[in-house]
Amino acid sequence: MAPTLSAQLCLGLCLCWGIGAQAGPLPQPSLKAEPDLVIPQEKPVTLWCEGPPGAELYRLWKGGGYEDMEKSADGREAQFLISHMTAKTAGRYQCDCMKQSWWSEDSEPLELRVTGLHDPPSLSALPSSQVASGQEVMLQCQTQVWYSRFALHRDGEEITYGVAQHNGRGAQANFSIPAVTPAHGGTYRCYSFHSYNPYEWSAPSDPLVLRVTGCPLEIPFCTFNSCLRFCSYPNFTKEETRQRSGDLARVTQP
């Protein structure tokens, strides 16, 4: 990503400041990506670095190397536009900011992945994509050629990763849900990639809609002034039932 005009103008000034400027007591900035961390190739993505009020200058780093620099438009954040997502722009990013000649610590790392570089895998549910509550289901992601890793997403959110297994024709990963709850329902997709290129993903699989039906037994879970109803599962305590019926649905790889 070529430095912007403002980055070129600021670079010499930054080098001059480098002698006196050092990491100081500035809070760590935050770095986020819009619209997402997983971007189809050739589509745009914007990285936003937000620091403390009055921050004057922001730097973007990729893989530990300087990538770009921007002045803050509002004294609080700066944006870095990647107009076309490619294998070259995918990777691990961090940012920092400067205020009164003091540089902050680096932000937490943000990992951008590009999709569509390989053919999509297929995703299926065994024994079926319609599962009774409390039953087990296996989500199987497979390809016709060898890949070493798979990623599983639900409703656009990353769920888990899987290590590939040989299946005679290519590779596959099995993701097990031992006891399905309503929270596991949703639209799933998977991606394949190589472990040596972890930011370069395939196109997504066709969507698979997992439907959870039935409820063995509804039980109340009450606080001081309200009650909610949850599905009861064999051999679970009331707290375990509440957790399994909540939003923290887990999918694991055997």
Tab-separated table of C-alpha atoms in Angstrom:
chain	number	residue	atom	x	y	z
A	1	MET	CA	0.000	0.000	0.000
A	2	ALA	CA	1.760	3.174	-1.174
A	3	PRO	CA	2.120	5.957	1.429
A	4	THR	CA	-0.322	8.818	0.977
A	5	LEU	CA	0.849	12.358	0.197
A	6	SER	CA	0.382	13.319	3.841
A	7	ALA	CA	2.467	10.308	4.846
A	8	GLN	CA	5.320	11.411	2.551
A	9	LEU	CA	5.214	14.959	3.919
A	10	CYS	CA	5.167	13.724	7.500
A	11	LEU	CA	7.873	11.104	7.142
A	12	GLY	CA	10.816	13.515	7.234
A	13	LEU	CA	9.336	15.319	10.213
A	14	CYS	CA	8.857	12.022	11.998
A	15	LEU	CA	12.497	11.047	11.434
A	16	CYS	CA	13.588	14.358	12.902
A	17	TRP	CA	11.422	13.793	15.948
A	18	GLY	CA	12.779	10.283	16.304
A	19	ILE	CA	15.766	11.454	18.345
A	20	GLY	CA	13.645	13.085	21.036
A	21	ALA	CA	10.398	11.160	20.669
A	22	GLN	CA	10.065	7.928	22.604
A	23	ALA	CA	7.431	5.624	23.979
A	24	GLY	CA	5.761	7.483	26.820
A	25	PRO	CA	2.771	7.384	29.156
A	26	LEU	CA	0.140	7.466	26.419
A	27	PRO	CA	-2.665	4.910	26.578
A	28	GLN	CA	-2.562	2.120	24.048
A	29	PRO	CA	-4.638	2.973	20.951
A	30	SER	CA	-7.234	0.612	19.512
A	31	LEU	CA	-7.283	-0.672	15.942
A	32	LYS	CA	-10.408	-1.923	14.151
A	33	ALA	CA	-11.389	-2.842	10.608
A	34	GLU	CA	-14.542	-1.910	8.705
A	35	PRO	CA	-16.532	-3.643	7.383
A	36	ASP	CA	-14.834	-6.829	8.634
A	37	LEU	CA	-11.585	-8.695	9.274
A	38	VAL	CA	-12.305	-11.168	6.469
A	39	ILE	CA	-12.449	-9.348	3.119
A	40	PRO	CA	-13.001	-10.689	-0.420
A	41	GLN	CA	-10.131	-9.916	-2.774
A	42	GLU	CA	-10.304	-6.577	-4.589
A	43	LYS	CA	-12.827	-5.228	-2.053
A	44	PRO	CA	-11.965	-2.198	0.148
A	45	VAL	CA	-11.384	-2.176	3.891
A	46	THR	CA	-10.690	0.741	6.245
A	47	LEU	CA	-8.491	0.478	9.327
A	48	TRP	CA	-9.321	2.908	12.144
A	49	CYS	CA	-6.737	3.710	14.807
A	50	GLU	CA	-8.203	5.493	17.826
A	51	GLY	CA	-6.005	7.103	20.483
A	52	PRO	CA	-6.377	9.583	23.340
A	53	PRO	CA	-7.852	13.065	22.789
A	54	GLY	CA	-5.340	15.384	21.200
A	55	ALA	CA	-3.271	12.722	19.449
A	56	GLU	CA	-1.543	14.409	16.524
A	57	LEU	CA	-0.066	11.665	14.392
A	58	TYR	CA	-0.843	8.005	13.756
A	59	ARG	CA	1.348	5.278	12.269
A	60	LEU	CA	0.262	1.953	10.834
A	61	TRP	CA	2.539	-1.067	10.982
A	62	LYS	CA	2.270	-4.358	9.119
A	63	GLY	CA	4.300	-7.352	10.238
A	64	GLY	CA	6.548	-5.094	12.320
A	65	GLY	CA	7.409	-2.806	9.374
A	66	TYR	CA	6.263	0.774	8.767
A	67	GLU	CA	3.305	0.900	6.379
A	68	ASP	CA	1.651	4.331	6.464
A	69	MET	CA	1.244	7.537	8.456
A	70	GLU	CA	-1.671	9.939	8.853
A	71	LYS	CA	-2.455	13.126	10.742
A	72	SER	CA	-5.549	12.966	12.908
A	73	ALA	CA	-8.492	14.821	11.402
A	74	ASP	CA	-10.305	15.266	14.711
A	75	GLY	CA	-7.561	14.812	17.301
A	76	ARG	CA	-8.885	11.389	18.255
A	77	GLU	CA	-8.483	8.883	15.398
A	78	ALA	CA	-7.081	8.327	11.916
A	79	GLN	CA	-8.182	6.116	9.057
A	80	PHE	CA	-6.082	4.043	6.689
A	81	LEU	CA	-7.837	2.920	3.517
A	82	ILE	CA	-6.925	-0.275	1.692
A	83	SER	CA	-8.758	0.265	-1.581
A	84	HIS	CA	-8.200	-3.242	-2.966
A	85	MET	CA	-7.685	-6.213	-0.685
A	86	THR	CA	-5.027	-8.621	-2.014
A	87	ALA	CA	-2.679	-11.293	-0.736
A	88	LYS	CA	-0.074	-8.543	-0.329
A	89	THR	CA	-2.269	-6.359	1.901
A	90	ALA	CA	-3.528	-9.252	4.045
A	91	GLY	CA	-1.629	-9.775	7.282
A	92	ARG	CA	-1.056	-8.633	10.856
A	93	TYR	CA	-1.432	-4.916	11.582
A	94	GLN	CA	-0.782	-2.640	14.569
A	95	CYS	CA	-0.857	1.113	15.058
A	96	ASP	CA	0.519	3.699	17.448
A	97	CYS	CA	0.016	7.437	17.941
A	98	MET	CA	1.942	10.505	19.037
A	99	LYS	CA	1.033	13.418	21.310
A	100	GLN	CA	3.453	16.152	22.334
A	101	SER	CA	6.446	14.161	21.036
A	102	TRP	CA	5.484	11.051	23.024
A	103	TRP	CA	4.673	7.841	21.197
A	104	SER	CA	2.187	5.369	22.610
A	105	GLU	CA	2.582	1.649	22.933
A	106	ASP	CA	1.511	-0.376	19.906
A	107	SER	CA	-2.139	-1.371	19.659
A	108	GLU	CA	-3.224	-4.957	20.008
A	109	PRO	CA	-2.607	-6.787	16.720
A	110	LEU	CA	-5.355	-7.014	14.119
A	111	GLU	CA	-5.295	-9.785	11.522
A	112	LEU	CA	-6.758	-9.083	8.073
A	113	ARG	CA	-7.601	-12.061	5.863
A	114	VAL	CA	-8.319	-12.003	2.150
A	115	THR	CA	-10.749	-14.536	0.676
A	116	GLY	CA	-11.387	-15.847	-2.806
A	117	LEU	CA	-7.813	-16.875	-3.621
A	118	HIS	CA	-8.749	-20.576	-3.957
A	119	ASP	CA	-11.803	-22.605	-4.895
A	120	PRO	CA	-14.368	-22.891	-2.071
A	121	PRO	CA	-14.653	-26.005	0.104
A	122	SER	CA	-17.944	-27.798	0.660
A	123	LEU	CA	-19.761	-27.838	4.000
A	124	SER	CA	-22.229	-30.496	5.127
A	125	ALA	CA	-23.970	-31.516	8.352
A	126	LEU	CA	-24.091	-35.121	9.565
A	127	PRO	CA	-26.538	-36.718	10.016
A	128	SER	CA	-28.640	-33.720	8.925
A	129	SER	CA	-28.798	-29.928	8.960
A	130	GLN	CA	-32.047	-30.201	10.933
A	131	VAL	CA	-31.236	-31.504	14.415
A	132	ALA	CA	-33.313	-32.117	17.504
A	133	SER	CA	-32.274	-30.123	20.550
A	134	GLY	CA	-29.829	-32.085	22.704
A	135	GLN	CA	-28.595	-34.296	19.857
A	136	GLU	CA	-25.119	-34.396	18.319
A	137	VAL	CA	-24.253	-33.006	14.900
A	138	MET	CA	-21.021	-32.985	12.917
A	139	LEU	CA	-20.167	-30.161	10.504
A	140	GLN	CA	-17.790	-31.431	7.835
A	141	CYS	CA	-15.735	-29.068	5.684
A	142	GLN	CA	-13.836	-30.676	2.809
A	143	THR	CA	-11.864	-29.879	-0.331
A	144	GLN	CA	-10.778	-31.833	-3.408
A	145	VAL	CA	-7.157	-30.690	-3.007
A	146	TRP	CA	-4.911	-30.560	0.031
A	147	TYR	CA	-5.137	-27.711	2.524
A	148	SER	CA	-3.815	-27.882	6.060
A	149	ARG	CA	-6.320	-25.655	7.902
A	150	PHE	CA	-10.017	-24.825	7.907
A	151	ALA	CA	-11.977	-21.967	9.496
A	152	LEU	CA	-15.636	-22.200	10.501
A	153	HIS	CA	-17.895	-19.136	10.706
A	154	ARG	CA	-21.476	-18.762	11.913
A	155	ASP	CA	-23.628	-15.787	10.887
A	156	GLY	CA	-20.505	-13.981	9.717
A	157	GLU	CA	-18.617	-14.468	13.000
A	158	GLU	CA	-15.530	-16.625	13.425
A	159	ILE	CA	-16.253	-19.722	15.534
A	160	THR	CA	-13.229	-21.994	15.433
A	161	TYR	CA	-10.363	-23.453	13.399
A	162	GLY	CA	-9.716	-27.055	12.426
A	163	VAL	CA	-6.648	-29.070	11.423
A	164	ALA	CA	-7.117	-30.910	8.139
A	165	GLN	CA	-7.191	-34.668	7.748
A	166	HIS	CA	-6.491	-36.615	4.549
A	167	ASN	CA	-9.645	-38.129	3.096
A	168	GLY	CA	-8.195	-39.873	0.051
A	169	ARG	CA	-9.304	-37.154	-2.395
A	170	GLY	CA	-8.158	-34.038	-0.606
A	171	ALA	CA	-8.648	-32.788	2.927
A	172	GLN	CA	-11.408	-32.347	5.471
A	173	ALA	CA	-12.041	-31.125	9.002
A	174	ASN	CA	-14.845	-32.279	11.276
A	175	PHE	CA	-16.407	-29.881	13.782
A	176	SER	CA	-18.487	-31.587	16.453
A	177	ILE	CA	-21.379	-30.164	18.462
A	178	PRO	CA	-21.994	-32.858	21.104
A	179	ALA	CA	-25.346	-31.509	22.351
A	180	VAL	CA	-27.093	-29.005	20.093
A	181	THR	CA	-28.989	-26.102	21.662
A	182	PRO	CA	-31.050	-23.345	20.007
A	183	ALA	CA	-27.996	-21.060	20.272
A	184	HIS	CA	-26.169	-23.286	17.761
A	185	GLY	CA	-28.714	-22.565	15.041
A	186	GLY	CA	-27.635	-20.248	12.253
A	187	THR	CA	-25.916	-19.973	8.884
A	188	TYR	CA	-22.488	-21.596	8.697
A	189	ARG	CA	-19.690	-21.249	6.150
A	190	CYS	CA	-16.161	-22.593	6.090
A	191	TYR	CA	-12.878	-21.612	4.452
A	192	SER	CA	-9.682	-23.502	3.628
A	193	PHE	CA	-6.115	-22.210	3.713
A	194	HIS	CA	-2.483	-23.267	4.134
A	195	SER	CA	-0.759	-22.929	7.499
A	196	TYR	CA	2.199	-21.202	5.809
A	197	ASN	CA	-0.175	-18.549	4.359
A	198	PRO	CA	-2.642	-18.072	7.227
A	199	TYR	CA	-4.067	-14.811	5.861
A	200	GLU	CA	-4.824	-16.068	2.334
A	201	TRP	CA	-8.134	-17.942	2.374
A	202	SER	CA	-10.306	-19.683	-0.153
A	203	ALA	CA	-13.691	-18.428	-1.234
A	204	PRO	CA	-16.364	-19.317	1.345
A	205	SER	CA	-18.330	-22.522	1.086
A	206	ASP	CA	-21.984	-22.348	0.159
A	207	PRO	CA	-24.037	-21.424	3.236
A	208	LEU	CA	-25.361	-24.235	5.424
A	209	VAL	CA	-28.356	-23.392	7.611
A	210	LEU	CA	-28.434	-25.413	10.835
A	211	ARG	CA	-31.951	-25.674	12.260
A	212	VAL	CA	-32.483	-26.829	15.840
A	213	THR	CA	-35.906	-28.239	16.623
A	214	GLY	CA	-37.709	-29.223	19.777
A	215	CYS	CA	-36.976	-28.789	23.456
A	216	PRO	CA	-36.878	-31.863	25.760
A	217	LEU	CA	-38.139	-29.958	28.805
A	218	GLU	CA	-38.479	-26.259	29.619
A	219	ILE	CA	-37.400	-25.155	33.087
A	220	PRO	CA	-37.572	-21.678	34.672
A	221	PHE	CA	-34.447	-19.753	35.633
A	222	CYS	CA	-35.427	-16.917	37.967
A	223	THR	CA	-33.681	-13.867	39.387
A	224	PHE	CA	-35.125	-11.492	41.982
A	225	ASN	CA	-37.757	-9.984	39.712
A	226	SER	CA	-37.941	-11.995	36.491
A	227	CYS	CA	-37.946	-15.520	35.103
A	228	LEU	CA	-36.700	-16.924	31.801
A	229	ARG	CA	-37.354	-20.376	30.390
A	230	PHE	CA	-34.617	-22.666	29.097
A	231	CYS	CA	-34.414	-26.100	27.583
A	232	SER	CA	-33.414	-28.821	30.035
A	233	TYR	CA	-30.820	-31.395	28.947
A	234	PRO	CA	-30.125	-34.773	30.583
A	235	ASN	CA	-27.351	-34.846	33.202
A	236	PHE	CA	-26.900	-31.047	33.175
A	237	THR	CA	-27.189	-28.839	36.227
A	238	LYS	CA	-29.451	-25.797	36.028
A	239	GLU	CA	-26.413	-23.518	35.585
A	240	GLU	CA	-24.996	-25.704	32.798
A	241	THR	CA	-28.388	-25.703	31.094
A	242	ARG	CA	-28.567	-21.903	31.274
A	243	GLN	CA	-25.069	-21.592	29.782
A	244	ARG	CA	-25.782	-24.021	26.960
A	245	SER	CA	-29.000	-22.237	26.112
A	246	GLY	CA	-27.290	-18.838	26.039
A	247	ASP	CA	-25.217	-17.120	23.424
A	248	LEU	CA	-21.928	-18.844	24.237
A	249	ALA	CA	-22.597	-21.853	22.032
A	250	ARG	CA	-19.419	-23.793	21.390
A	251	VAL	CA	-18.287	-25.871	18.457
A	252	THR	CA	-15.287	-28.137	18.919
A	253	GLN	CA	-13.057	-30.222	16.703
A	254	PRO	CA	-12.583	-33.824	17.896
